[in-house]
PDB file of C-alpha atoms in Angstrom:
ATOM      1  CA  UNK P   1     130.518  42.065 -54.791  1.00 53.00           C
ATOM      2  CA  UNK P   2     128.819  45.823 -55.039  1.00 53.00           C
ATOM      3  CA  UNK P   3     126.531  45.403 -57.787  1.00 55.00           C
ATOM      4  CA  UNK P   4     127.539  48.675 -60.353  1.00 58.00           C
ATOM      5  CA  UNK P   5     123.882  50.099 -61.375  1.00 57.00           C
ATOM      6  CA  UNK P   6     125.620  53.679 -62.705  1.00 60.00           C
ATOM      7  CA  UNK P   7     125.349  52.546 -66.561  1.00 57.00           C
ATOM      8  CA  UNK P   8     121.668  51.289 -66.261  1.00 57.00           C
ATOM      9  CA  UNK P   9     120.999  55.185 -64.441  1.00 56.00           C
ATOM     10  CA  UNK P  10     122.739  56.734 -67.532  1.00 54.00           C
ATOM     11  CA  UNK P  11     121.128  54.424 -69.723  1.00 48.00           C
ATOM     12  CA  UNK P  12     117.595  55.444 -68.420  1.00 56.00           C
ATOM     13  CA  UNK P  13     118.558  59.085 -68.865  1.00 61.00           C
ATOM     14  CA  UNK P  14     116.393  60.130 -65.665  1.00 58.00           C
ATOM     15  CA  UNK P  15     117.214  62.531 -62.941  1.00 64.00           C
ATOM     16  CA  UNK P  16     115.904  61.957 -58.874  1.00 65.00           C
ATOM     17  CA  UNK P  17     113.153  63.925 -59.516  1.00 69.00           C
ATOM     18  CA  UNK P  18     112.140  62.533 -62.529  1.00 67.00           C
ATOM     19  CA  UNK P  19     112.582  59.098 -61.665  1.00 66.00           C
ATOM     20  CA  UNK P  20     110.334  59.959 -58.513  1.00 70.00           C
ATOM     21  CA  UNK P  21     107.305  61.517 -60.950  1.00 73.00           C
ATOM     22  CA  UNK P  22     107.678  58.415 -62.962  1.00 72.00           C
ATOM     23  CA  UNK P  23     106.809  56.293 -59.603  1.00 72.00           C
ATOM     24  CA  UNK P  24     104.042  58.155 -58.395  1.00 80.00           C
ATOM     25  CA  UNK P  25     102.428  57.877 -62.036  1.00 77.00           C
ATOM     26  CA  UNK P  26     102.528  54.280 -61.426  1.00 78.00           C
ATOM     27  CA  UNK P  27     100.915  54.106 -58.260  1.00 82.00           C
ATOM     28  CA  UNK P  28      98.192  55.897 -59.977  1.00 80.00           C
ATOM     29  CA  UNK P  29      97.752  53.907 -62.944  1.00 77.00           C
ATOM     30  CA  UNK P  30      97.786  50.696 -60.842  1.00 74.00           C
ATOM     31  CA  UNK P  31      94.560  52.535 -58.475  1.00 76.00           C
ATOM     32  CA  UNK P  32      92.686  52.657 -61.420  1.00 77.00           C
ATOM     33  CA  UNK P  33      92.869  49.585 -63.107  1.00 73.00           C
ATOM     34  CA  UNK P  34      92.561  48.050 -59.437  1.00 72.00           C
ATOM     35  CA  UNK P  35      89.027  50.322 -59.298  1.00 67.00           C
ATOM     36  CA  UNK P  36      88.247  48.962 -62.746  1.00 64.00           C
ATOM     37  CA  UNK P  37      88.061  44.905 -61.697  1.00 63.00           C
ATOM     38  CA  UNK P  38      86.936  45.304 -57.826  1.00 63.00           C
ATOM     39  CA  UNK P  39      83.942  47.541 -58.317  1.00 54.00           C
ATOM     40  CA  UNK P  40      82.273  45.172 -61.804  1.00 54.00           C
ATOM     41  CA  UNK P  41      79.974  47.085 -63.992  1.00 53.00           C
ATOM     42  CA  UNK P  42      76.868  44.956 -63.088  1.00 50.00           C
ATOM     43  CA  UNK P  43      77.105  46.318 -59.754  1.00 49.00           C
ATOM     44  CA  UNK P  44      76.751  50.206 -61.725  1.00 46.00           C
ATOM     45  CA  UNK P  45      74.393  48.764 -63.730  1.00 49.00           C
ATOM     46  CA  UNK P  46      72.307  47.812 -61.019  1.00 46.00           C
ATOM     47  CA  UNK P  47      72.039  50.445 -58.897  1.00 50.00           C
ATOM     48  CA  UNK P  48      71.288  52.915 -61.871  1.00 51.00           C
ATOM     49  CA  UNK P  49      68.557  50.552 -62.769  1.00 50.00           C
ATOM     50  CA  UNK P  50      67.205  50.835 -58.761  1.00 50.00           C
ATOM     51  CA  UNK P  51      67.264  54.233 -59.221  1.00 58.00           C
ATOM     52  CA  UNK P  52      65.591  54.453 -62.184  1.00 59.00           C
ATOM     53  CA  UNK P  53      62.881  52.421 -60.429  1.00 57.00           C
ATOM     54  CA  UNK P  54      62.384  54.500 -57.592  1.00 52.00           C
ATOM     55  CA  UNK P  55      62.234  57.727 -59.576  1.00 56.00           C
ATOM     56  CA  UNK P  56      59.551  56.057 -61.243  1.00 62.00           C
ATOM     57  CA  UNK P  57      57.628  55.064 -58.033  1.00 61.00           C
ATOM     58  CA  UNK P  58      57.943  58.436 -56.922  1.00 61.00           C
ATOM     59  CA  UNK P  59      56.326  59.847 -60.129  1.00 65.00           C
ATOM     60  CA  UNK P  60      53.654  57.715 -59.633  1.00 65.00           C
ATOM     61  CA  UNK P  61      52.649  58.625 -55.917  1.00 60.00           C
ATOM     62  CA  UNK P  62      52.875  62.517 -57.256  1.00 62.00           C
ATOM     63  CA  UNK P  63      50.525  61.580 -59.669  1.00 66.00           C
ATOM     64  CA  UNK P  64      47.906  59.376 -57.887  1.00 64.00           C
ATOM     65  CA  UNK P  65      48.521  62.559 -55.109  1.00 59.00           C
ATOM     66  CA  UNK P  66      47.398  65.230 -57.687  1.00 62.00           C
ATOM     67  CA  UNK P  67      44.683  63.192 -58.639  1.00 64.00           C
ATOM     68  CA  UNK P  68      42.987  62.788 -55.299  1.00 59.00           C
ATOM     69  CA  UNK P  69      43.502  66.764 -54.644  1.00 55.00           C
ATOM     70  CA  UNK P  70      41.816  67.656 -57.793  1.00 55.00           C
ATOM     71  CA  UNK P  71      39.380  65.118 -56.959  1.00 54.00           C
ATOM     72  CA  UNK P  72      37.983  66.339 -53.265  1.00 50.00           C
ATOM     73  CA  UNK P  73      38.515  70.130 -54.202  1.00 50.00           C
ATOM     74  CA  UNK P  74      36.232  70.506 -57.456  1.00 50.00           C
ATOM     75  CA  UNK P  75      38.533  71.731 -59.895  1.00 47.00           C
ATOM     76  CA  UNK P  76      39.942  70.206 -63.749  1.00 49.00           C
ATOM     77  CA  UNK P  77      42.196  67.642 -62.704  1.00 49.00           C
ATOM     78  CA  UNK P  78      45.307  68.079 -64.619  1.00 49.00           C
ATOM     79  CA  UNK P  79      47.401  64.835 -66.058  1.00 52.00           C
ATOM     80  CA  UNK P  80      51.235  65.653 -66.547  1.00 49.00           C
ATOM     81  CA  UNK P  81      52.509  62.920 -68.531  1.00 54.00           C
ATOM     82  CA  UNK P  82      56.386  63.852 -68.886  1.00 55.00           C
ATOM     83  CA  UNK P  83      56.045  67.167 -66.478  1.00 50.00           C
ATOM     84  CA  UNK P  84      53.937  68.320 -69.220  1.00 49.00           C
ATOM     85  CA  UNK P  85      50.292  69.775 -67.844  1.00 50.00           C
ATOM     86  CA  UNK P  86      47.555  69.212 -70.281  1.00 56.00           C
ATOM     87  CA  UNK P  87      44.756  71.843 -70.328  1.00 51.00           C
ATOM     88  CA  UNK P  88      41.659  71.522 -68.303  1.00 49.00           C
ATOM     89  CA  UNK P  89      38.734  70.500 -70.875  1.00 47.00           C
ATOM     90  CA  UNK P  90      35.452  72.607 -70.011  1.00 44.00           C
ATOM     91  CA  UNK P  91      31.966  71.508 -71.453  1.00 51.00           C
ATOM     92  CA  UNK P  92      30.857  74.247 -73.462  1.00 55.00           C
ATOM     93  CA  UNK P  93      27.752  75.984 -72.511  1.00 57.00           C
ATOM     94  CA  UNK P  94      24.675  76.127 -75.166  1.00 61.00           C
ATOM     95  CA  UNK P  95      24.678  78.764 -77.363  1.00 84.00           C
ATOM     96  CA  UNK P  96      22.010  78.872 -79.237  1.00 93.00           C
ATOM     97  CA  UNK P  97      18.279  79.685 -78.572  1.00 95.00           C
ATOM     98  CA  UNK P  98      16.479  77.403 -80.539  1.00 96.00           C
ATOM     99  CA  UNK P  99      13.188  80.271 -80.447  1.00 96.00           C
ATOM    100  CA  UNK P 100      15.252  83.214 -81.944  1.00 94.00           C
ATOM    101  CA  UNK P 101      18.333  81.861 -83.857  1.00 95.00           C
ATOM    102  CA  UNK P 102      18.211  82.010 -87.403  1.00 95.00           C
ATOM    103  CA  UNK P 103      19.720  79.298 -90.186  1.00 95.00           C
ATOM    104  CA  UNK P 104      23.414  80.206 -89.806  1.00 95.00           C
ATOM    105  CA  UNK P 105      23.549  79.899 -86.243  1.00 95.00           C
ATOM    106  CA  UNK P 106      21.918  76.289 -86.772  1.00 96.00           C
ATOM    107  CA  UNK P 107      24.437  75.368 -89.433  1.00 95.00           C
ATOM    108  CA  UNK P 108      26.975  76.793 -86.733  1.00 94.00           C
ATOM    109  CA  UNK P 109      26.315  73.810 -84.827  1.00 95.00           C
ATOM    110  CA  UNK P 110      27.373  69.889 -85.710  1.00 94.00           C
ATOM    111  CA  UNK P 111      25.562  67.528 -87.981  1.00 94.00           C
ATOM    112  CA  UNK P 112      23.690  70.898 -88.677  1.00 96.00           C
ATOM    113  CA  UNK P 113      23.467  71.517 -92.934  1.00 95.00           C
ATOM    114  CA  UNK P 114      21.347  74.338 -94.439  1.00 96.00           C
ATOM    115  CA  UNK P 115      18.408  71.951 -94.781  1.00 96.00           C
ATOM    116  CA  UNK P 116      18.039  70.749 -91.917  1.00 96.00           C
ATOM    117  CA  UNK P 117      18.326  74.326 -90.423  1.00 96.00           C
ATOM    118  CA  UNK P 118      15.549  75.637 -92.486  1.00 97.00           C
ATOM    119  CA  UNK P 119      13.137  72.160 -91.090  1.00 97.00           C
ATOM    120  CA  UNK P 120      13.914  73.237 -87.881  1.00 97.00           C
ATOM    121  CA  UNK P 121      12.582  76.846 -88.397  1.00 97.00           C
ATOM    122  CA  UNK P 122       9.980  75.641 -90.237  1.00 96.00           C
ATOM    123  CA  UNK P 123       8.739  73.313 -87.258  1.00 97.00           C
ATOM    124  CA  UNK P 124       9.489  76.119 -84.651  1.00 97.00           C
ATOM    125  CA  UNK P 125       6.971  78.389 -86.525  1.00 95.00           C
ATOM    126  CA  UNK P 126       4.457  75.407 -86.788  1.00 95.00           C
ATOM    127  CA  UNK P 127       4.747  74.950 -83.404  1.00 95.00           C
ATOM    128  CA  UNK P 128       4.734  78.463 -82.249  1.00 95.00           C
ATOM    129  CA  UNK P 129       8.271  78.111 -80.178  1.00 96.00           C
ATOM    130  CA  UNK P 130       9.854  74.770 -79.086  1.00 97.00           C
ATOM    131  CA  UNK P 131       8.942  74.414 -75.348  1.00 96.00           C
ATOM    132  CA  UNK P 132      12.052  71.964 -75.267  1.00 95.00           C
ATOM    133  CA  UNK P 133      15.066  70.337 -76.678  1.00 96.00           C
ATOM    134  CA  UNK P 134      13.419  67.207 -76.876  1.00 96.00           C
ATOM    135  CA  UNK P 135      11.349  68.520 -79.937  1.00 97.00           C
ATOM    136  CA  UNK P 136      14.026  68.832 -82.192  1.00 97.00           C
ATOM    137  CA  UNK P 137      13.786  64.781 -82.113  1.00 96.00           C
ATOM    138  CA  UNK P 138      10.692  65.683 -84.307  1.00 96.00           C
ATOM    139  CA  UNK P 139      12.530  67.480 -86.859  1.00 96.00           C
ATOM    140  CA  UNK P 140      12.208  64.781 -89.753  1.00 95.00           C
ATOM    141  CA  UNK P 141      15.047  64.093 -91.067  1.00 95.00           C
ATOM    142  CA  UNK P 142      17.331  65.033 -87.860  1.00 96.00           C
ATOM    143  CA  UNK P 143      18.741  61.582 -86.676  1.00 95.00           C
ATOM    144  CA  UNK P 144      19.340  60.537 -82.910  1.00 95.00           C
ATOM    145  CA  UNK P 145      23.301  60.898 -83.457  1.00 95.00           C
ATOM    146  CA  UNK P 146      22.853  64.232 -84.696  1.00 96.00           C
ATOM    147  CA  UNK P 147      20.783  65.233 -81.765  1.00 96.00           C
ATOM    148  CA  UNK P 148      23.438  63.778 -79.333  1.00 95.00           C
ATOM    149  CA  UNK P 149      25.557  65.903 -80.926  1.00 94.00           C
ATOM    150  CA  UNK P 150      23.568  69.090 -80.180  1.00 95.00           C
ATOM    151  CA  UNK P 151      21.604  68.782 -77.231  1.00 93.00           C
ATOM    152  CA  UNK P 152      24.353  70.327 -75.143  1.00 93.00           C
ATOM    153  CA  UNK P 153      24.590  73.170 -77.373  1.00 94.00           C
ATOM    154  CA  UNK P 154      21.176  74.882 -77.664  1.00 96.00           C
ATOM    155  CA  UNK P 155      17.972  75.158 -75.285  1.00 95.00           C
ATOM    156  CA  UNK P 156      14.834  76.387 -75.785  1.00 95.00           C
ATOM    157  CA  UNK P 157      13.291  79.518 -73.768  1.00 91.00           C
ATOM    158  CA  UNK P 158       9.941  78.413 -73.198  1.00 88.00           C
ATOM    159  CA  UNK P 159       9.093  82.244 -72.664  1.00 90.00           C
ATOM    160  CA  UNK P 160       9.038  83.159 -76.234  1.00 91.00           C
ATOM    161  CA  UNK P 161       6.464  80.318 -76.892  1.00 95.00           C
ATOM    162  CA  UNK P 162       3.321  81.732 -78.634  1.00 94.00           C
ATOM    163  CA  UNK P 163       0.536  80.495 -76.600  1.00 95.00           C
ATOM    164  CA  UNK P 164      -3.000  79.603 -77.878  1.00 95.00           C
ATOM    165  CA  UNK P 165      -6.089  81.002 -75.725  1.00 96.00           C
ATOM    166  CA  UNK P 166      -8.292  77.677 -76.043  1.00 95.00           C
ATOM    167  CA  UNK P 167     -11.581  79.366 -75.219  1.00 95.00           C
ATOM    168  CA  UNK P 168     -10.970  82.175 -78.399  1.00 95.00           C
ATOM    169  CA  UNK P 169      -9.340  79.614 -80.795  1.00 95.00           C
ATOM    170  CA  UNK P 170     -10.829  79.331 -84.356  1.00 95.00           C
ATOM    171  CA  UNK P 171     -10.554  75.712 -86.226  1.00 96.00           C
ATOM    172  CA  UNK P 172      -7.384  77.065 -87.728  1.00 94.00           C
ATOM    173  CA  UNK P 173      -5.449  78.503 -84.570  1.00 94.00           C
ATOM    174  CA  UNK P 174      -6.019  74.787 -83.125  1.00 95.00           C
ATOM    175  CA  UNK P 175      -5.419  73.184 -86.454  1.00 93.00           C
ATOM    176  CA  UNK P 176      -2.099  74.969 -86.330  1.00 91.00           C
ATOM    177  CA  UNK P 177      -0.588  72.925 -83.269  1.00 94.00           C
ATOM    178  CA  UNK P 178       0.857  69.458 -84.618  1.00 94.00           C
ATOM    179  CA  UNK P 179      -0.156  67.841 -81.641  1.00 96.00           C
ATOM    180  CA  UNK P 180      -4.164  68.077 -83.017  1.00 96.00           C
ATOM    181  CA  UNK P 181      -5.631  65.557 -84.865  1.00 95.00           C
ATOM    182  CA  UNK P 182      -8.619  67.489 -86.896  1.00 95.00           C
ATOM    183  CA  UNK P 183     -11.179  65.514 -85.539  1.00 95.00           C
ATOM    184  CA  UNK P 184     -10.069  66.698 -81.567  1.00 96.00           C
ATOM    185  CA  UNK P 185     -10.518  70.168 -83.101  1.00 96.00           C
ATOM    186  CA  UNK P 186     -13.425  69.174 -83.739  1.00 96.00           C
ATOM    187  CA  UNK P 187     -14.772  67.738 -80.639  1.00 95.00           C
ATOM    188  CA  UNK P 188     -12.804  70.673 -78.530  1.00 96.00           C
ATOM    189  CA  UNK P 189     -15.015  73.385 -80.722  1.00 96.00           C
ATOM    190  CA  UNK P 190     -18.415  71.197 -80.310  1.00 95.00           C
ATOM    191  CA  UNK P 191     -17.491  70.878 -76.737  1.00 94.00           C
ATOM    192  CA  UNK P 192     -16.924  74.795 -76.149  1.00 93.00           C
ATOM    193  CA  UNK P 193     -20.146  75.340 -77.885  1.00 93.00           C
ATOM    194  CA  UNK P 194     -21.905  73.079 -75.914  1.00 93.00           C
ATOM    195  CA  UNK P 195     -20.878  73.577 -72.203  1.00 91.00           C
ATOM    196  CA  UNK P 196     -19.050  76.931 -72.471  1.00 88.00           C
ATOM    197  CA  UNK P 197     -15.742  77.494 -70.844  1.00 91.00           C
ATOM    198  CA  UNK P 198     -13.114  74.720 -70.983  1.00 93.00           C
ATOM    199  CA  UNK P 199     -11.306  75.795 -67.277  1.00 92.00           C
ATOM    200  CA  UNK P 200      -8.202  73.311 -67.693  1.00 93.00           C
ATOM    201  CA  UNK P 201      -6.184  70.665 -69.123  1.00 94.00           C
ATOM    202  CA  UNK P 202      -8.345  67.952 -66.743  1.00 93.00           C
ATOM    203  CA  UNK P 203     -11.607  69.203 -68.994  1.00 93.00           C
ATOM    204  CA  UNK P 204     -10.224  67.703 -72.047  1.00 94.00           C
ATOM    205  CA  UNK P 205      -9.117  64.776 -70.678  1.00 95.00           C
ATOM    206  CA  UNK P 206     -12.134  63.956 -68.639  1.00 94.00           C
ATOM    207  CA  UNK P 207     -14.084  64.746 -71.321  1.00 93.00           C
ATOM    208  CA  UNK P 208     -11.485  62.438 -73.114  1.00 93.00           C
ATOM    209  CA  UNK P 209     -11.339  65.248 -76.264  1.00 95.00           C
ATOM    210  CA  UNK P 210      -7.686  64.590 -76.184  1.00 95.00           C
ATOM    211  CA  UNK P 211      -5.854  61.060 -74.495  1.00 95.00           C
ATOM    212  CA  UNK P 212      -3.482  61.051 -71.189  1.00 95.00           C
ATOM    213  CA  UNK P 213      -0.399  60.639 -72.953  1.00 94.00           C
ATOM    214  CA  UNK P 214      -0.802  64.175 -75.491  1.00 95.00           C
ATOM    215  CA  UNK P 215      -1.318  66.228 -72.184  1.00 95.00           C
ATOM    216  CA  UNK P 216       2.561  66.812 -71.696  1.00 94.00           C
ATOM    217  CA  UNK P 217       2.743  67.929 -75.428  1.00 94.00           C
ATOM    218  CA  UNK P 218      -0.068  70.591 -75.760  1.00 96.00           C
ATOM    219  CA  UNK P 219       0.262  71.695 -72.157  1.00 95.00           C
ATOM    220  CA  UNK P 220       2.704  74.291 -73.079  1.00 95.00           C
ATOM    221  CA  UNK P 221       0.742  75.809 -75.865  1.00 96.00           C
ATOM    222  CA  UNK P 222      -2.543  76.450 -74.067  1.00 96.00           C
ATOM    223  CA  UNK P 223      -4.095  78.804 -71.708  1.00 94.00           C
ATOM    224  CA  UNK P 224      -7.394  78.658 -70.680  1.00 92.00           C
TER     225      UNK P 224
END
């Protein structure tokens, strides 16, 4: 018996080509839910998170690459965090001439107030000049942190030191100098007096007018 399938194509409504369109739309639904279950999402998961890793190791051997450049040719090193280059940080150079700056450049500088600047040019005259940094340590009231804080900024020029001619000194020129107890004014006068021309540092010593240890202090406030 033929089987009569003419109502169920009316029913439908479809023509040939219709009916084909409707198939192939199908076959492509059917691909991609068949997609969907064999490749699983762990499996994506996965292999972004291997990727991930490996752009990461990469990073890192640009980086530690950089580093060892900057490192054998001299220059700033640069760190890029995120692709972004920091800039190179130079140590500033000093600035200030501790033998012809005046109070505002020393308030300029950190730690620095107005009267601390005005002790330091009050010492600086005592002495004459500051033959070095160091002396600022000698600055009462100037503390070690404050000192750390400046060394790098200032230096002394030991040219502009005013120099005392030990063989024409009165009591007062000598008395001047910090480094002088009154009494080795004393004996350096009664000394002069006595044998005539003091010819070096190694006279006052010998002659022990002064100890060992002051000989690197006055040294660079005498000629002879």
């Amino acid at each position: 018996m033929k089987l009569n399938i003419e109502p169920i194509r009316n029913w439908f409504g479809y023509t040939r080509r219709e009916r084909r369109s409707t198939f192939i739309l199908m076959i492509i639904a059917f691909l991609i839910l068949g997609l969907r279950y064999t490749v699983p999402e762990k499996n994506l998961e996965i292999k972004d998170l291997s990727d991930s890793i490996l752009y990461n190791e990469e990073r890192k051997a640009a980086a530690s690459l950089k580093e060892e450049k900057s490192k054998t040719s001299g220059r700033p090193e640069y760190v890029a965090p995120n692709n972004a280059y920091r800039k190179p940080v130079y140590q500033k150079r000093p600035v200030v001439n501790l033998n012809s700056c005046d109070t505002s450049q020393l308030i300029s500088l950190p730690g620095i107030g107005p009267v601390l600047s005005v002790r330091i040019i009050k010492y600086r005259n005592l002495l004459g000049g500051f033959a070095s940094v160091d002396q600022l340590k000698e600055v009462y009231g100037l503390s070690a942190e404050t000192f750390e804080l400046i060394q790098g900024r200032v230096y002394a020029d030991s040219s502009d030191v005013n120099k005392i001619n030990i063989n024409e000194a009165t009591y007062k020129d000598l008395s001047r100098l910090p480094y002088f107890e009154k009494y080795e004014v004393t004996a350096i006068l009664k000394y002069r007096e006595l044998n005539g021309r003091i010819n070096g540092i190694n006279n006052l010593t010998d002659n022990k007018l002064i100890p060992v240890e002051k000989v690197s202090k006055v040294r660079p406030y005498l000629i002879f």
